[in-house]
Short mmCIF file of C-alpha atoms (C1' of nucleotides) in Angstrom, two decimals:
data_model
loop_
_atom_site.label_atom_id
_atom_site.label_comp_id
_atom_site.label_asym_id
_atom_site.label_seq_id
_atom_site.Cartn_x
_atom_site.Cartn_y
_atom_site.Cartn_z
CA UNK A 11 5.50 1.47 35.00
CA UNK A 12 2.21 3.29 34.72
CA UNK A 13 -0.54 1.27 33.05
CA UNK A 14 -1.31 4.21 30.81
CA UNK A 15 2.27 4.29 29.64
CA UNK A 16 2.23 0.58 28.97
CA UNK A 17 -0.98 0.82 26.96
CA UNK A 18 0.25 3.78 24.98
CA UNK A 19 3.60 2.19 24.26
CA UNK A 20 1.97 -1.05 23.18
CA UNK A 21 -0.54 0.77 21.00
CA UNK A 22 2.23 2.71 19.25
CA UNK A 23 4.30 -0.42 18.72
CA UNK A 24 1.31 -2.28 17.33
CA UNK A 25 0.38 0.54 14.98
CA UNK A 26 3.97 0.83 13.84
CA UNK A 27 4.19 -2.89 13.07
CA UNK A 28 0.92 -2.80 11.17
CA UNK A 29 2.09 0.11 9.09
CA UNK A 30 5.44 -1.56 8.40
CA UNK A 31 3.56 -4.48 6.89
CA UNK A 32 1.93 -2.08 4.45
CA UNK A 33 4.63 0.39 3.49
CA UNK A 34 8.32 1.06 3.90
CA UNK A 35 9.75 2.62 7.03
CA UNK A 36 10.69 5.80 5.20
CA UNK A 37 7.18 6.42 3.96
CA UNK A 38 5.52 5.96 7.31
CA UNK A 39 4.74 9.28 9.00
CA UNK A 40 4.33 10.01 12.67
CA UNK A 41 0.86 11.24 11.84
CA UNK A 42 -0.15 7.83 10.54
CA UNK A 43 1.26 6.11 13.58
CA UNK A 44 -0.62 8.26 16.08
CA UNK A 45 -3.82 8.03 14.04
CA UNK A 46 -3.69 4.24 13.99
CA UNK A 47 -2.52 3.97 17.58
CA UNK A 48 -5.20 6.46 18.55
CA UNK A 49 -2.94 8.53 20.75
CA UNK A 50 -2.31 12.23 20.83
CA UNK A 51 0.60 13.87 19.09
CA UNK A 52 1.98 15.08 22.39
CA UNK A 53 1.84 11.58 23.79
CA UNK A 54 3.89 10.12 20.97
CA UNK A 55 6.66 12.64 21.45
CA UNK A 56 6.55 12.09 25.20
CA UNK A 57 7.45 8.45 24.58
CA UNK A 58 9.79 8.70 21.63
CA UNK A 59 11.99 11.54 20.49
CA UNK A 60 11.77 10.62 16.83
CA UNK A 61 10.57 7.89 14.50
CA UNK A 62 14.09 6.46 14.52
CA UNK A 63 13.92 6.30 18.27
CA UNK A 64 10.72 4.29 18.05
CA UNK A 65 12.39 1.91 15.63
CA UNK A 66 15.30 1.39 17.96
CA UNK A 67 13.05 0.80 20.95
CA UNK A 68 11.04 -1.75 18.99
CA UNK A 69 14.20 -3.59 17.98
CA UNK A 70 15.46 -3.67 21.54
CA UNK A 71 12.18 -4.99 22.87
CA UNK A 72 11.61 -7.69 20.28
CA UNK A 73 15.12 -8.97 19.76
CA UNK A 74 15.87 -8.62 23.44
CA UNK A 75 13.53 -11.52 24.16
CA UNK A 76 14.78 -13.77 21.41
CA UNK A 77 18.44 -13.17 22.04
CA UNK A 78 18.31 -13.55 25.79
CA UNK A 79 16.39 -16.78 25.35
CA UNK A 80 19.07 -17.94 22.93
CA UNK A 81 21.75 -16.87 25.37
CA UNK A 82 20.25 -19.18 27.98
CA UNK A 83 20.26 -21.95 25.43
CA UNK A 84 23.92 -21.31 24.69
CA UNK A 85 24.89 -21.28 28.33
CA UNK A 86 23.40 -24.70 28.94
CA UNK A 87 24.05 -26.49 25.64
CA UNK A 88 26.79 -24.41 24.06
CA UNK A 89 26.56 -22.88 20.61
CA UNK A 90 26.11 -26.15 18.98
CA UNK A 91 25.28 -29.35 20.79
CA UNK A 92 27.20 -32.30 19.42
CA UNK A 93 26.09 -34.74 16.77
CA UNK A 94 22.56 -34.58 15.44
CA UNK A 95 20.92 -33.31 18.56
CA UNK A 96 18.36 -30.64 17.73
CA UNK A 97 19.40 -28.20 20.41
CA UNK A 98 21.63 -25.94 18.38
CA UNK A 99 21.11 -22.28 19.15
CA UNK A 100 20.36 -21.74 15.51
CA UNK A 101 17.46 -24.16 15.57
CA UNK A 102 16.28 -22.58 18.77
CA UNK A 103 16.35 -19.14 17.19
CA UNK A 104 14.52 -20.32 14.09
CA UNK A 105 11.82 -21.94 16.17
CA UNK A 106 11.39 -18.75 18.11
CA UNK A 107 11.03 -16.81 14.91
CA UNK A 108 8.50 -19.24 13.51
CA UNK A 109 6.34 -18.86 16.57
CA UNK A 110 6.04 -15.27 15.44
CA UNK A 111 6.30 -13.96 18.96
CA UNK A 112 5.22 -10.34 19.10
CA UNK A 113 4.73 -10.34 15.33
CA UNK A 114 8.44 -10.34 14.80
CA UNK A 115 7.95 -12.12 11.51
CA UNK A 116 6.07 -9.16 10.11
CA UNK A 117 9.16 -7.09 10.65
CA UNK A 118 11.44 -9.62 9.03
CA UNK A 119 9.29 -9.93 5.93
CA UNK A 120 8.36 -6.30 5.49
CA UNK A 121 9.86 -3.91 3.00
CA UNK A 122 12.21 -2.56 5.63
CA UNK A 123 13.36 -5.93 6.88
CA UNK A 124 17.02 -5.03 6.42
CA UNK A 125 16.80 -2.60 9.30
CA UNK A 126 15.71 -5.34 11.67
CA UNK A 127 18.04 -7.95 10.27
CA UNK A 128 20.95 -5.62 10.86
CA UNK A 129 19.98 -5.24 14.47
CA UNK A 130 19.46 -8.99 14.70
CA UNK A 131 22.90 -9.65 13.29
CA UNK A 132 24.59 -7.33 15.75
CA UNK A 133 22.88 -9.03 18.67
CA UNK A 134 23.76 -12.44 17.30
CA UNK A 135 27.32 -11.37 16.80
CA UNK A 136 27.71 -10.55 20.47
CA UNK A 137 26.15 -13.85 21.42
CA UNK A 138 28.48 -15.89 19.25
CA UNK A 139 31.46 -13.85 20.33
CA UNK A 140 31.11 -15.12 23.88
CA UNK A 141 31.56 -18.64 22.59
CA UNK A 142 34.80 -18.17 20.74
CA UNK A 143 38.13 -18.24 22.46
CA UNK A 144 40.82 -19.01 19.95
CA UNK A 145 41.54 -18.53 16.28
CA UNK A 146 40.27 -21.19 13.96
CA UNK A 147 42.26 -23.11 11.45
CA UNK A 148 40.57 -24.48 8.39
CA UNK A 149 42.54 -26.47 5.85
CA UNK A 150 45.78 -24.97 7.05
CA UNK A 151 44.60 -21.40 6.58
CA UNK A 152 44.69 -19.07 9.53
CA UNK A 153 41.44 -17.23 9.76
CA UNK A 154 40.85 -14.35 12.16
CA UNK A 155 38.31 -14.97 14.85
CA UNK A 156 36.16 -11.96 14.08
CA UNK A 157 36.01 -12.99 10.45
CA UNK A 158 34.54 -16.32 11.48
CA UNK A 159 32.10 -14.80 13.90
CA UNK A 160 30.95 -12.38 11.26
CA UNK A 161 30.65 -15.19 8.76
CA UNK A 162 28.41 -17.21 11.02
CA UNK A 163 26.14 -14.41 12.17
CA UNK A 164 26.08 -12.93 8.66
CA UNK A 165 25.21 -16.22 7.02
CA UNK A 166 22.52 -16.84 9.58
CA UNK A 167 20.66 -13.58 9.08
CA UNK A 168 20.98 -13.88 5.31
CA UNK A 169 19.47 -17.32 5.60
CA UNK A 170 16.62 -15.98 7.71
CA UNK A 171 16.04 -13.28 5.11
CA UNK A 172 15.95 -15.93 2.37
CA UNK A 173 13.61 -18.00 4.50
CA UNK A 174 11.01 -15.35 5.19
CA UNK A 175 11.15 -13.99 1.64
CA UNK A 176 10.45 -17.49 0.37
CA UNK A 177 7.39 -17.64 2.63
CA UNK A 178 9.10 -19.97 5.10
CA UNK A 179 8.47 -23.22 3.31
CA UNK A 180 11.12 -25.06 5.33
CA UNK A 181 10.79 -26.10 8.94
CA UNK A 182 13.25 -24.70 11.47
CA UNK A 183 14.70 -28.20 11.82
CA UNK A 184 15.28 -28.50 8.08
CA UNK A 185 16.90 -25.10 7.92
CA UNK A 186 19.07 -25.95 10.87
CA UNK A 187 20.36 -29.00 9.01
CA UNK A 188 21.21 -26.92 5.97
CA UNK A 189 22.90 -24.32 8.08
CA UNK A 190 24.94 -26.89 9.96
CA UNK A 191 26.00 -28.44 6.69
CA UNK A 192 27.49 -25.21 5.41
CA UNK A 193 28.81 -24.03 8.77
CA UNK A 194 29.84 -27.24 10.48
CA UNK A 195 33.40 -27.43 9.08
CA UNK A 196 34.08 -24.04 10.58
CA UNK A 197 32.49 -24.70 13.93
CA UNK A 198 34.28 -28.00 14.36
CA UNK A 199 37.60 -26.26 14.23
CA UNK A 200 36.83 -23.22 16.27
CA UNK A 201 34.14 -23.92 18.79
CA UNK A 202 35.17 -24.47 22.35
CA UNK A 203 33.52 -27.58 23.67
CA UNK A 204 32.10 -27.08 27.13
CA UNK B 11 23.04 12.06 -24.59
CA UNK B 12 23.26 15.81 -24.22
CA UNK B 13 26.43 16.99 -22.53
CA UNK B 14 24.36 19.17 -20.23
CA UNK B 15 22.40 16.18 -19.07
CA UNK B 16 25.59 14.22 -18.45
CA UNK B 17 27.07 17.04 -16.41
CA UNK B 18 23.93 17.50 -14.37
CA UNK B 19 23.56 13.79 -13.73
CA UNK B 20 27.19 13.48 -12.68
CA UNK B 21 26.93 16.53 -10.42
CA UNK B 22 23.87 15.13 -8.69
CA UNK B 23 25.48 11.72 -8.25
CA UNK B 24 28.62 13.30 -6.85
CA UNK B 25 26.72 15.50 -4.43
CA UNK B 26 24.62 12.55 -3.34
CA UNK B 27 27.69 10.43 -2.64
CA UNK B 28 29.33 13.25 -0.69
CA UNK B 29 26.24 13.68 1.43
CA UNK B 30 25.94 9.95 2.03
CA UNK B 31 29.43 10.02 3.51
CA UNK B 32 28.24 12.60 6.00
CA UNK B 33 24.75 11.54 6.99
CA UNK B 34 22.24 8.75 6.55
CA UNK B 35 20.15 8.41 3.43
CA UNK B 36 16.96 9.21 5.30
CA UNK B 37 18.24 12.50 6.60
CA UNK B 38 19.47 13.76 3.26
CA UNK B 39 17.02 16.18 1.66
CA UNK B 40 16.56 16.98 -2.00
CA UNK B 41 17.33 20.55 -1.10
CA UNK B 42 20.77 19.62 0.15
CA UNK B 43 21.48 17.59 -2.94
CA UNK B 44 20.60 20.36 -5.36
CA UNK B 45 22.47 22.92 -3.29
CA UNK B 46 25.65 20.87 -3.30
CA UNK B 47 25.26 19.80 -6.91
CA UNK B 48 24.49 23.39 -7.78
CA UNK B 49 21.56 22.61 -9.99
CA UNK B 50 18.04 23.97 -10.03
CA UNK B 51 15.18 22.29 -8.30
CA UNK B 52 13.37 21.79 -11.60
CA UNK B 53 16.42 20.15 -13.05
CA UNK B 54 16.62 17.57 -10.30
CA UNK B 55 13.05 16.50 -10.76
CA UNK B 56 13.54 16.38 -14.54
CA UNK B 57 16.21 13.74 -13.99
CA UNK B 58 14.82 11.79 -11.05
CA UNK B 59 11.27 11.38 -9.89
CA UNK B 60 12.19 11.02 -6.25
CA UNK B 61 15.16 10.57 -3.96
CA UNK B 62 14.56 6.83 -4.05
CA UNK B 63 14.74 6.96 -7.81
CA UNK B 64 18.13 8.64 -7.58
CA UNK B 65 19.34 5.94 -5.23
CA UNK B 66 18.23 3.22 -7.60
CA UNK B 67 19.89 4.91 -10.57
CA UNK B 68 23.12 5.27 -8.63
CA UNK B 69 23.08 1.58 -7.70
CA UNK B 70 22.46 0.53 -11.27
CA UNK B 71 25.27 2.68 -12.59
CA UNK B 72 27.88 1.71 -10.03
CA UNK B 73 27.16 -1.97 -9.58
CA UNK B 74 26.45 -2.39 -13.26
CA UNK B 75 30.15 -1.87 -13.98
CA UNK B 76 31.42 -4.17 -11.27
CA UNK B 77 29.01 -6.97 -11.91
CA UNK B 78 29.38 -7.01 -15.67
CA UNK B 79 33.14 -7.06 -15.23
CA UNK B 80 32.76 -9.98 -12.86
CA UNK B 81 30.44 -11.68 -15.32
CA UNK B 82 33.19 -11.58 -17.95
CA UNK B 83 35.57 -13.04 -15.42
CA UNK B 84 33.14 -15.85 -14.69
CA UNK B 85 32.59 -16.65 -18.34
CA UNK B 86 36.28 -17.13 -18.98
CA UNK B 87 37.48 -18.64 -15.71
CA UNK B 88 34.31 -19.91 -14.12
CA UNK B 89 33.17 -18.94 -10.66
CA UNK B 90 36.20 -20.28 -9.05
CA UNK B 91 39.35 -21.24 -10.86
CA UNK B 92 40.90 -24.41 -9.48
CA UNK B 93 43.56 -24.72 -6.83
CA UNK B 94 45.25 -21.62 -5.51
CA UNK B 95 45.02 -19.54 -8.64
CA UNK B 96 44.07 -15.98 -7.77
CA UNK B 97 41.41 -15.59 -10.43
CA UNK B 98 38.33 -16.35 -8.42
CA UNK B 99 35.45 -14.01 -9.15
CA UNK B 100 35.40 -13.13 -5.50
CA UNK B 101 38.96 -11.91 -5.55
CA UNK B 102 38.20 -10.04 -8.73
CA UNK B 103 35.24 -8.33 -7.11
CA UNK B 104 37.21 -7.43 -4.01
CA UNK B 105 39.99 -5.92 -6.08
CA UNK B 106 37.48 -3.87 -7.99
CA UNK B 107 36.02 -2.61 -4.76
CA UNK B 108 39.42 -1.73 -3.37
CA UNK B 109 40.21 0.37 -6.40
CA UNK B 110 37.28 2.48 -5.23
CA UNK B 111 36.02 2.99 -8.75
CA UNK B 112 33.49 5.80 -8.82
CA UNK B 113 33.77 6.16 -5.04
CA UNK B 114 31.84 2.97 -4.55
CA UNK B 115 33.65 2.43 -1.27
CA UNK B 116 32.09 5.54 0.18
CA UNK B 117 28.72 3.97 -0.37
CA UNK B 118 29.72 0.69 1.20
CA UNK B 119 31.13 2.33 4.31
CA UNK B 120 28.48 4.97 4.82
CA UNK B 121 25.68 4.87 7.33
CA UNK B 122 23.27 3.60 4.69
CA UNK B 123 25.56 0.91 3.36
CA UNK B 124 22.91 -1.76 3.80
CA UNK B 125 20.91 -0.27 0.97
CA UNK B 126 23.80 -0.72 -1.42
CA UNK B 127 24.83 -4.09 -0.10
CA UNK B 128 21.32 -5.35 -0.67
CA UNK B 129 21.48 -4.27 -4.28
CA UNK B 130 24.95 -5.77 -4.53
CA UNK B 131 23.74 -9.07 -3.17
CA UNK B 132 20.87 -9.29 -5.63
CA UNK B 133 23.21 -8.68 -8.54
CA UNK B 134 25.67 -11.21 -7.21
CA UNK B 135 22.92 -13.72 -6.72
CA UNK B 136 21.99 -13.59 -10.39
CA UNK B 137 25.61 -13.95 -11.35
CA UNK B 138 26.18 -17.02 -9.21
CA UNK B 139 22.89 -18.53 -10.29
CA UNK B 140 24.13 -18.84 -13.85
CA UNK B 141 26.93 -21.05 -12.59
CA UNK B 142 24.89 -23.62 -10.75
CA UNK B 143 23.27 -26.50 -12.50
CA UNK B 144 22.55 -29.20 -10.02
CA UNK B 145 21.78 -29.61 -6.35
CA UNK B 146 24.68 -29.92 -4.04
CA UNK B 147 25.32 -32.61 -1.51
CA UNK B 148 27.37 -31.89 1.53
CA UNK B 149 28.03 -34.57 4.07
CA UNK B 150 25.09 -36.57 2.89
CA UNK B 151 22.62 -33.73 3.35
CA UNK B 152 20.59 -32.62 0.38
CA UNK B 153 20.66 -28.88 0.19
CA UNK B 154 18.48 -26.85 -2.17
CA UNK B 155 20.32 -24.98 -4.86
CA UNK B 156 18.86 -21.59 -4.05
CA UNK B 157 19.83 -22.04 -0.43
CA UNK B 158 23.44 -22.51 -1.47
CA UNK B 159 23.39 -19.60 -3.88
CA UNK B 160 21.92 -17.39 -1.20
CA UNK B 161 24.50 -18.61 1.28
CA UNK B 162 27.37 -17.72 -1.00
CA UNK B 163 26.15 -14.31 -2.09
CA UNK B 164 24.93 -13.54 1.40
CA UNK B 165 28.21 -14.51 3.03
CA UNK B 166 30.11 -12.50 0.49
CA UNK B 167 28.29 -9.24 1.03
CA UNK B 168 28.40 -9.71 4.79
CA UNK B 169 32.13 -10.19 4.47
CA UNK B 170 32.44 -7.03 2.41
CA UNK B 171 30.45 -5.18 5.04
CA UNK B 172 32.77 -6.50 7.75
CA UNK B 173 35.76 -5.56 5.61
CA UNK B 174 34.83 -1.94 4.96
CA UNK B 175 33.61 -1.40 8.51
CA UNK B 176 36.98 -2.62 9.76
CA UNK B 177 38.69 -0.07 7.53
CA UNK B 178 39.77 -2.70 5.02
CA UNK B 179 42.88 -3.86 6.79
CA UNK B 180 43.09 -7.06 4.73
CA UNK B 181 44.13 -7.28 1.11
CA UNK B 182 41.64 -8.63 -1.42
CA UNK B 183 43.89 -11.67 -1.83
CA UNK B 184 43.85 -12.36 1.91
CA UNK B 185 40.11 -12.01 2.10
CA UNK B 186 39.71 -14.26 -0.89
CA UNK B 187 41.64 -16.95 0.94
CA UNK B 188 39.44 -16.64 4.00
CA UNK B 189 36.33 -16.72 1.89
CA UNK B 190 37.47 -19.76 -0.02
CA UNK B 191 38.25 -21.52 3.22
CA UNK B 192 34.72 -21.13 4.52
CA UNK B 193 33.01 -21.62 1.17
CA UNK B 194 35.22 -24.16 -0.58
CA UNK B 195 33.53 -27.29 0.78
CA UNK B 196 30.29 -26.10 -0.71
CA UNK B 197 31.69 -25.04 -4.03
CA UNK B 198 33.58 -28.28 -4.51
CA UNK B 199 30.37 -30.25 -4.41
CA UNK B 200 28.19 -27.98 -6.42
CA UNK B 201 30.18 -26.00 -8.90
CA UNK B 202 30.13 -27.15 -12.49
CA UNK B 203 33.66 -27.32 -13.84
CA UNK B 204 33.92 -25.82 -17.31
"C1'" DT C 18 27.31 30.17 -38.55
"C1'" DT C 19 22.58 30.11 -37.80
"C1'" DC C 20 18.56 28.34 -35.74
"C1'" DC C 21 15.60 25.87 -32.77
"C1'" DA C 22 14.70 22.27 -29.73
"C1'" DT C 23 15.86 21.23 -25.34
"C1'" DA C 24 18.16 21.67 -20.81
"C1'" DG C 25 18.35 24.38 -17.15
"C1'" DA C 26 17.64 28.48 -13.57
"C1'" DA C 27 14.78 31.04 -10.49
"C1'" DA C 28 10.92 31.90 -7.98
"C1'" DA C 29 6.60 31.06 -6.31
"C1'" DC C 30 3.19 27.66 -4.85
"C1'" DA C 31 0.10 24.38 -2.07
"C1'" DA C 32 0.35 20.49 0.55
"C1'" DT C 33 2.69 17.60 4.04
"C1'" DT C 34 5.30 16.72 7.75
"C1'" DT C 35 7.69 17.67 11.90
"C1'" DG C 36 8.39 18.89 16.58
"C1'" DT C 37 6.85 22.26 20.11
"C1'" DT C 38 3.81 24.65 23.16
"C1'" DC C 39 -0.24 25.73 25.17
"C1'" DT C 40 -4.60 24.49 27.95
"C1'" DG C 41 -7.61 21.43 30.06
"C1'" DT C 42 -8.93 16.59 31.30
"C1'" DT C 43 -8.31 11.96 33.14
"C1'" DT C 44 -5.98 8.49 35.69
"C1'" DT C 45 -2.68 6.74 39.02
"C1'" DT C 46 -0.76 6.62 43.39
"C1'" DA C 47 0.64 8.29 47.74
"C1'" DT D 27 -8.89 12.76 48.77
"C1'" DA D 28 -5.20 15.40 46.82
"C1'" DA D 29 -1.01 15.84 44.33
"C1'" DA D 30 1.45 14.13 40.40
"C1'" DA D 31 1.73 12.32 36.14
"C1'" DA D 32 -0.14 10.97 31.60
"C1'" DC D 33 -2.92 12.21 28.07
"C1'" DA D 34 -5.90 14.77 24.42
"C1'" DG D 35 -6.60 18.42 21.33
"C1'" DA D 36 -5.51 22.28 18.99
"C1'" DA D 37 -2.63 25.57 17.23
"C1'" DC D 38 1.97 26.85 15.67
"C1'" DA D 39 6.45 27.85 12.94
"C1'" DA D 40 9.66 25.72 10.22
"C1'" DA D 41 11.14 22.61 6.89
"C1'" DT D 42 10.32 19.70 3.04
"C1'" DT D 43 8.25 18.07 -1.17
"C1'" DG D 44 6.88 18.10 -5.83
"C1'" DT D 45 4.73 21.21 -9.34
"C1'" DT D 46 4.14 25.15 -12.20
"C1'" DT D 47 5.45 29.18 -14.67
"C1'" DT D 48 8.56 32.23 -16.98
"C1'" DC D 49 12.74 33.09 -18.86
"C1'" DT D 50 17.69 32.13 -20.25
"C1'" DA D 51 21.50 29.41 -22.07
"C1'" DT D 52 23.37 25.87 -24.77
"C1'" DG D 53 24.18 21.92 -27.74
"C1'" DG D 54 23.69 19.83 -32.24
"C1'" DA D 55 21.97 19.64 -36.91
"C1'" DA D 56 21.51 21.96 -41.34
#
DNA sequence: TTCCATAGAAAACAATTTGTTCTGTTTTTA
DNA sequence: TAAAAACAGAACAAATTGTTTTCTATGGAA
């Protein structure tokens, strides 16, 4: 890819992230983005059809890294390594988030965080889905597989939301323990051990 | 309140809900709302400062009913009546949603459902908060109270989202069973019996 | 029923915002 | 070095927003 394109794309992303930290997605105008990114109007529209398109591209880029890294983790350790080992995918994901790679934390704590969390959840859902094979039984109740998957990915992103809104006072390891405690009973019955 | 005001307000709400079923919140313009509601431009801005203000008012009106009804339910039965009795607040809430009072389902299944679910979750959070008194212990792990509250309200709204997106194939009673199965271990250790 | 305060309609308005189109310049790459 | 591609800048119509003004209709109290 052309260096100019890379620079322009990066500048637009950066400006967009900075603006998201200040105001809600809806209130951000294309004009503000191109002013801050210092690119021409024509250039912006050459890269992205609309503001929504930019949002989508940003999501794909940022979560693409995190999720594919988590996918590797899952393929080697499984969703949830046994016992108290710290290699659960969830811990891995939380650590990644804490490192604030590509300013992803700004997006998750900004006014429009729901947009990104929704994308995050969908990606996570696909990831978890690959790890489930059969229906789970908990306390004699038959529970559909997709209900469980949704419960896990949903709980996780809601936890992340709670975490970042509370200024991330807990460590990823702590959070992982909490999450295991509320999710473990389900995983034990449904997760395919590799 | 003046009958004219009531009519106007209702017409705007109705038009807004109809439009939300068709397109995303962002793409809806004030012009479209007033055209469909058949009210003057001046009138709209006499009732609501902005489109966001309208959204907020709609949330307050719709979720106000459901939550206060659930609050009554909690005050008499507690969060979660013992055993297999069907009077859990969660079941109550799901039944209310299924009745589609004031077209609330349209909002929860529309493209901008996250906006409403977020409001829903906040209301639910407050409701559950009143029912917790002490920290919970699960499997020897100390878990902060607000983590648990967030987990419950978060899981619930994510479940509702999953439910409406899947065209609500399950009955509220079925869903309640699923939800209890994944939440019960937590509730048992933390919920104050009345 | 009458009266008046208030709600609403209609139109016009400036100010933003959007997305496109033009021309000319700079940078990459073949 | 020359062609191709990316970019800047400006100008543009169209749509949208929120306000203002003038006038009409209506509800509720006396």
